[in-house]
mmCIF file of C-alpha atoms in Angstrom:
data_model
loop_
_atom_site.group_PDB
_atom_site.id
_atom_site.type_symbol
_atom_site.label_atom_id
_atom_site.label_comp_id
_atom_site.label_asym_id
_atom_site.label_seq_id
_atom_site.Cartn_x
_atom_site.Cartn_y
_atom_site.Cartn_z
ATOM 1 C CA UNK A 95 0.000 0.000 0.000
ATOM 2 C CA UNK A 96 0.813 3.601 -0.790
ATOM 3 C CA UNK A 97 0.927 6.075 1.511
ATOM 4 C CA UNK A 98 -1.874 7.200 3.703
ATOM 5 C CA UNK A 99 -2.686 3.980 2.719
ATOM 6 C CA UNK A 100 -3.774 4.707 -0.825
ATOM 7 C CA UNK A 101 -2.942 2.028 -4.089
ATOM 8 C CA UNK A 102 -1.693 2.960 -7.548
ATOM 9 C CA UNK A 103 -2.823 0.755 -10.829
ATOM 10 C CA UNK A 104 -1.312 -0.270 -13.851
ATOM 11 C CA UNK A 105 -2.589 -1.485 -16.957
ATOM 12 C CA UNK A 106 -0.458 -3.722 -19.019
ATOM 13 C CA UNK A 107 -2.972 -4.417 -22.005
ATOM 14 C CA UNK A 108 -0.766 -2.306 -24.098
ATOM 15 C CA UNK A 109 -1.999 -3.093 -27.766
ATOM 16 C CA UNK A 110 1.261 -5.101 -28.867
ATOM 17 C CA UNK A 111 -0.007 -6.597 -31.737
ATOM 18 C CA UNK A 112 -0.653 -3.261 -33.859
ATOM 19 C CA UNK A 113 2.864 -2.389 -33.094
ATOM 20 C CA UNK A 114 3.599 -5.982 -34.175
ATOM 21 C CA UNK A 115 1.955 -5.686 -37.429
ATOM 22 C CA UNK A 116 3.568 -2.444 -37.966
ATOM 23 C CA UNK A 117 6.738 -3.481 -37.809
ATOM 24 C CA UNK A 118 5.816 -7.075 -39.765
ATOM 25 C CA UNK A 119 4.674 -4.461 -42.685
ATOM 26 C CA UNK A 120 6.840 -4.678 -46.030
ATOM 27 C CA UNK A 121 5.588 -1.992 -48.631
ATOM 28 C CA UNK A 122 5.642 1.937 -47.062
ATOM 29 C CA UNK A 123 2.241 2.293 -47.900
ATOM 30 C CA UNK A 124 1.227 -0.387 -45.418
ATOM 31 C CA UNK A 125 3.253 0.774 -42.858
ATOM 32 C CA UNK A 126 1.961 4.202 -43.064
ATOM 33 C CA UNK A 127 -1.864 2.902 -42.280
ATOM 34 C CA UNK A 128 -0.585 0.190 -40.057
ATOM 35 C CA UNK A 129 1.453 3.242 -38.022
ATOM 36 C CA UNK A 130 -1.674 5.032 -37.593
ATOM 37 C CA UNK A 131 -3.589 1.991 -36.433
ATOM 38 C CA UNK A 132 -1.497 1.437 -34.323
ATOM 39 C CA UNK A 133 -0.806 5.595 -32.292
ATOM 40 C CA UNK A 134 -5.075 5.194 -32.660
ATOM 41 C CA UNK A 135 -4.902 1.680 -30.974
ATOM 42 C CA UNK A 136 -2.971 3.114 -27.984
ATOM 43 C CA UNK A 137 -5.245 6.633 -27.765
ATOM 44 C CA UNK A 138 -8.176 4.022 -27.655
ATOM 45 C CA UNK A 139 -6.527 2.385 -24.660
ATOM 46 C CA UNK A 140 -5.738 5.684 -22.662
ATOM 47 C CA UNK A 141 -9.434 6.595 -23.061
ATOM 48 C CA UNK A 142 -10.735 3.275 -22.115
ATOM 49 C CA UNK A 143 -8.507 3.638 -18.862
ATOM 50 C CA UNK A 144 -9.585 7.488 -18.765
ATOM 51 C CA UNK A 145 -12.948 5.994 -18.645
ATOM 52 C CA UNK A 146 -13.080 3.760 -15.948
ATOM 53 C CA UNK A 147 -12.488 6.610 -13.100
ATOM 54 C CA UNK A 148 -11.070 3.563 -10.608
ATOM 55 C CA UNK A 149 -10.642 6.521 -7.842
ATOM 56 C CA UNK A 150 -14.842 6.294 -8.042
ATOM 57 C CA UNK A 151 -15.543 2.680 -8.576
ATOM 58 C CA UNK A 152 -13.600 1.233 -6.311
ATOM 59 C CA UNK A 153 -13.486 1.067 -2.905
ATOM 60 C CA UNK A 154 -10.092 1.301 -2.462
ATOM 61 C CA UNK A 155 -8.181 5.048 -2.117
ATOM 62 C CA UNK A 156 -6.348 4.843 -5.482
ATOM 63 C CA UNK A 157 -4.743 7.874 -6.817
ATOM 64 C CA UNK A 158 -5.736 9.572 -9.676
ATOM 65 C CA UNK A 159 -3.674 9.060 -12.520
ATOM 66 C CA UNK A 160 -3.223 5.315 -13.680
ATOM 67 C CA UNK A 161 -0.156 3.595 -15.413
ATOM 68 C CA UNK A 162 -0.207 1.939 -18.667
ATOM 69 C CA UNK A 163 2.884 0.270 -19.562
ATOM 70 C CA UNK A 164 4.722 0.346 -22.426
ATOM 71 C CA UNK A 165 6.797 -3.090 -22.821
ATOM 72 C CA UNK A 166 9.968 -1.386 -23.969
ATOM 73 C CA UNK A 167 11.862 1.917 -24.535
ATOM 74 C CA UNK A 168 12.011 2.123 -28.281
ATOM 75 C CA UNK A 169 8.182 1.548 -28.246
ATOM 76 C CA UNK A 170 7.880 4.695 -26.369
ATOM 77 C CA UNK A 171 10.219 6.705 -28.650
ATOM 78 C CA UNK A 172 8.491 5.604 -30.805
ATOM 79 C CA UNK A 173 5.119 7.114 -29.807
ATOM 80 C CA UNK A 174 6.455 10.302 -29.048
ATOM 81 C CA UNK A 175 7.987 10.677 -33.019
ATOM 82 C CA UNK A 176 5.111 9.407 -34.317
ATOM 83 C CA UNK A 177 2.393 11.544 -32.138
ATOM 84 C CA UNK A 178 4.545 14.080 -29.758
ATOM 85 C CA UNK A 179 1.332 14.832 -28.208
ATOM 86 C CA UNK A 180 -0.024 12.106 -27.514
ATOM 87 C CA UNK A 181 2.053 11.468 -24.204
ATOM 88 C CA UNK A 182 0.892 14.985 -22.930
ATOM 89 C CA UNK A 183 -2.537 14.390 -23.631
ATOM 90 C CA UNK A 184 -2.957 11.199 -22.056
ATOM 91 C CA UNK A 185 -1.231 12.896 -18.656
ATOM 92 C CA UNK A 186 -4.513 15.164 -18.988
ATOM 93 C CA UNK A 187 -6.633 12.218 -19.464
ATOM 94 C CA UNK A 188 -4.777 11.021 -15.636
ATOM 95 C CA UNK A 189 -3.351 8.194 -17.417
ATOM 96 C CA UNK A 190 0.584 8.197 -17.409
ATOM 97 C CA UNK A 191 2.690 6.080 -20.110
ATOM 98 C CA UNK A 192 5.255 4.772 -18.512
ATOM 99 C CA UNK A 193 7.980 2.151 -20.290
ATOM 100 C CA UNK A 194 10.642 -0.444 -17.641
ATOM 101 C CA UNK A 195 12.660 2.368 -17.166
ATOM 102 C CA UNK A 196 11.114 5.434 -15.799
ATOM 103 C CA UNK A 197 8.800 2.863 -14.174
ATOM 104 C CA UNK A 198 11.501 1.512 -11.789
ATOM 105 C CA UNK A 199 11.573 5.277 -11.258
ATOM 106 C CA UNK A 200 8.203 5.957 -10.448
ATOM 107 C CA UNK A 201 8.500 3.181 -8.032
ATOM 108 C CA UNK A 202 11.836 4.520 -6.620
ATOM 109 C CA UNK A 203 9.910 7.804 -5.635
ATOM 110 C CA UNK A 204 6.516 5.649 -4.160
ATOM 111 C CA UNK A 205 9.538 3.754 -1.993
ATOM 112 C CA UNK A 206 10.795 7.313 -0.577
ATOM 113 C CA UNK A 207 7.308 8.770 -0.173
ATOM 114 C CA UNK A 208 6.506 5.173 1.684
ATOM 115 C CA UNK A 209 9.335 5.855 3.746
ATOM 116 C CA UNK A 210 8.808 9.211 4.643
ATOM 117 C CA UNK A 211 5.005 8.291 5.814
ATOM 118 C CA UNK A 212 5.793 5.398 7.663
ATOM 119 C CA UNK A 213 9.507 5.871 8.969
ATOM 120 C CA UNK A 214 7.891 4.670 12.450
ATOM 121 C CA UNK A 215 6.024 1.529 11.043
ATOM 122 C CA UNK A 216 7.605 -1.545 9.865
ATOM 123 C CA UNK A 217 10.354 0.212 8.222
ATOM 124 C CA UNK A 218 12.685 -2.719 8.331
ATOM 125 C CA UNK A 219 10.388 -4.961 6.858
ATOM 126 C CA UNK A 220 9.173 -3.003 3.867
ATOM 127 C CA UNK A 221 12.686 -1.956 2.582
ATOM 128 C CA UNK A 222 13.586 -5.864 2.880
ATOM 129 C CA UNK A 223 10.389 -6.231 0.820
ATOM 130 C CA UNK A 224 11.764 -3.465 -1.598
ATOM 131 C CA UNK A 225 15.342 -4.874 -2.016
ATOM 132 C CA UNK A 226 13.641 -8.157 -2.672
ATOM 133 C CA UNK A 227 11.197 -6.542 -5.163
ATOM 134 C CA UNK A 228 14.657 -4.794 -6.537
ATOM 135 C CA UNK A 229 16.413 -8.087 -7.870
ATOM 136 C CA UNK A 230 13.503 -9.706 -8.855
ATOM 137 C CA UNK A 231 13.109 -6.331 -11.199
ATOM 138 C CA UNK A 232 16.605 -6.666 -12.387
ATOM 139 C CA UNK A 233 15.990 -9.833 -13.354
ATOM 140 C CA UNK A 234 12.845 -8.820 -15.270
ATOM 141 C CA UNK A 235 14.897 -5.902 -17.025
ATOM 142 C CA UNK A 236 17.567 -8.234 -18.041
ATOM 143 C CA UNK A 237 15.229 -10.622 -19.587
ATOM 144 C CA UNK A 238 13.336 -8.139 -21.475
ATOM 145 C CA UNK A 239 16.419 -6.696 -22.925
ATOM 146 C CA UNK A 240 17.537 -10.064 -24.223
ATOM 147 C CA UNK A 241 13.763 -10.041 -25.578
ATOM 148 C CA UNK A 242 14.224 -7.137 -26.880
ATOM 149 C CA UNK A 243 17.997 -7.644 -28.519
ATOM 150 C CA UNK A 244 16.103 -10.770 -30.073
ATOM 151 C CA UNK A 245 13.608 -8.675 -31.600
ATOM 152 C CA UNK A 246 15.751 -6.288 -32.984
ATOM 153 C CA UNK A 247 17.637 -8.633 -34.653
ATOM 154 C CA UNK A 248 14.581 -10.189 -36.236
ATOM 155 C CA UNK A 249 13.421 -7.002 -37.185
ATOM 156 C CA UNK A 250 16.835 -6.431 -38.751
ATOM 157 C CA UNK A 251 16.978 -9.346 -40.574
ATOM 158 C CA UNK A 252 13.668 -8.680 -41.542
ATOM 159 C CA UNK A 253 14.486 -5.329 -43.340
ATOM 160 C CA UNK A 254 17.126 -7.743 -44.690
ATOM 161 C CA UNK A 255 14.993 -9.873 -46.093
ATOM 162 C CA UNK A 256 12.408 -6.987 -47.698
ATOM 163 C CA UNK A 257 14.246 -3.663 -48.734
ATOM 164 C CA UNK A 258 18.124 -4.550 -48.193
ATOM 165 C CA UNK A 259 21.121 -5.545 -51.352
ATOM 166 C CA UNK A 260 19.889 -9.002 -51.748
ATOM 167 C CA UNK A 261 16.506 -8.783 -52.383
ATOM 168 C CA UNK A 262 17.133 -5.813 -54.653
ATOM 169 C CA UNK A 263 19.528 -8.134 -56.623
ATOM 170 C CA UNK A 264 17.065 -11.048 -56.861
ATOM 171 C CA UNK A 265 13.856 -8.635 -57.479
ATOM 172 C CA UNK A 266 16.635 -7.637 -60.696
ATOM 173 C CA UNK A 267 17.272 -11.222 -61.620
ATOM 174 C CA UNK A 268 13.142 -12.053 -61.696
ATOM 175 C CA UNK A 269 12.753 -9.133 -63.579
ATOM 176 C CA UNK A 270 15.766 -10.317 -66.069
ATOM 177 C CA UNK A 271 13.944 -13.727 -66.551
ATOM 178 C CA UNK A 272 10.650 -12.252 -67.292
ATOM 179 C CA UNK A 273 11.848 -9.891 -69.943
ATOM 180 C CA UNK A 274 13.646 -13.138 -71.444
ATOM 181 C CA UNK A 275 10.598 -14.680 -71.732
ATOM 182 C CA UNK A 276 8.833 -11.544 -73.132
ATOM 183 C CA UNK A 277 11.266 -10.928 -76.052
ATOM 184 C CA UNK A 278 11.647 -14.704 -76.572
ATOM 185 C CA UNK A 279 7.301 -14.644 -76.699
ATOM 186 C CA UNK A 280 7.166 -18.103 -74.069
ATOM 187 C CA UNK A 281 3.618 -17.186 -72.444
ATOM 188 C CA UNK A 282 3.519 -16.870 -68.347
ATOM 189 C CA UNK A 283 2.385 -20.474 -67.310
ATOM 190 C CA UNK A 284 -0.509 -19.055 -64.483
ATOM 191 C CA UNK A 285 0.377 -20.539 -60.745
ATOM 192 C CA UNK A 286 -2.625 -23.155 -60.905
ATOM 193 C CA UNK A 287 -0.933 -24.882 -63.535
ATOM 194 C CA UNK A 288 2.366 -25.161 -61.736
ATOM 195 C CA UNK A 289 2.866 -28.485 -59.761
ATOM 196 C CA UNK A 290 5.644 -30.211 -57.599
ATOM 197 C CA UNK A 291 5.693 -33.144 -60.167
ATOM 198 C CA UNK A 292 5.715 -30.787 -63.159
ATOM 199 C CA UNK A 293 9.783 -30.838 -61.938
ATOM 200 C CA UNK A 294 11.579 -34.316 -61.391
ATOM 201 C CA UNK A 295 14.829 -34.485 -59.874
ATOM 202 C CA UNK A 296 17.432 -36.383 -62.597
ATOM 203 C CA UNK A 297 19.253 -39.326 -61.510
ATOM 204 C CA UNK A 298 22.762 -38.767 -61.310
ATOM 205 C CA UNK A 299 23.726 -42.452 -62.830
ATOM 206 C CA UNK A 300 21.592 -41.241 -65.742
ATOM 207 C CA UNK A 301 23.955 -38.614 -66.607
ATOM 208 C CA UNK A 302 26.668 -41.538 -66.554
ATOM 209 C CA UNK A 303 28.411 -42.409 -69.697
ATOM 210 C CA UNK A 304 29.096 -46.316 -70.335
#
């Protein structure tokens, strides 16, 4: 509990997925929309929270802003280059975005706050609880930067993959072959009519020479 006994809540139904599909996106066009989706996805979410007022329907004495976290860093820079006001405008909606960093901060200032309202009351035992809440975070923050490394690499090698050197040079090749087959008037055999079978492997003692 917070002090005077009051309780702080998070929300951690950050829409992932939009950002997912954002970053999954391969032509600029659909990364454009799929970037909008997405800054509209997490506006919907800070109103929703906006909405539920849990300082009235609760019973508990919350405060009245409300954390939604963001799972990593870059997500939040992000946000801010994609929508700079959209961090300020949730703060006026009482809903504070708040990514694994500056919330180990947040927490870090409820801890001294804590401490100055109950110096007298189980001091002891809370910061024990806090320096065991401390590693166990570290250990959190460590894993979710080897998630993210991992993801960043993906993505990486998923830019690779889309808009880097190689599939330049193989987009030219395709586009070699089918002028080849323009100038040379073969017809484009349509995809139905391809088959697995349509292409046997040749035996290598066929190729022999008694």
């Amino acid at each position: 509990m917070m002090p005077p006994d009051r309780v702080l809540y998070m929300d951690v139904k950050f829409p992932m997925d939009s950002y997912t599909a954002f970053v999954a996106a391969v032509d600029q066009t659909s990364r454009d929309s799929l970037k909008k989706d997405f800054i509209a996805a997490v506006r919907a979410r800070v109103t929703e929270l906006q909405k539920r007022d849990y300082a009235v329907v609760t019973t508990e004495h919350s405060l009245d802003y409300v954390l939604l976290f963001v799972p990593n860093e870059s997500i939040t820079g992000f946000i801010h280059e994609a929508d700079p006001n959209l961090i300020d405008w949730a703060l006026a909606q009482k809903v504070v975005l708040c990514s694994p960093l500056n919330l180990y901060a947040f927490l870090v200032v409820i801890r001294q706050a804590t401490e100055s309202f109950h110096t007298e009351q189980a001091a002891s035992h809370m910061m024990q609880l806090m320096n065991k809440f401390k590693v166990q975070w570290e250990k959190y923050v460590k894993s979710l930067d080897q998630v993210k490394k991992s993801f960043d690499k993906m993505q990486g090698e998923l830019d690779v993959l889309t808009v880097g050197a190689r599939y330049k040079k193989l987009a030219g090749e395709v586009k070699k072959i089918d002028d080849l087959r323009k100038q040379q008037n073969v017809p484009e055999l349509p995809a139905s009519e391809l088959a697995d079978d349509d292409i046997e492997p040749q035996d290598a003692d066929e190729d022999e020479v008694d």
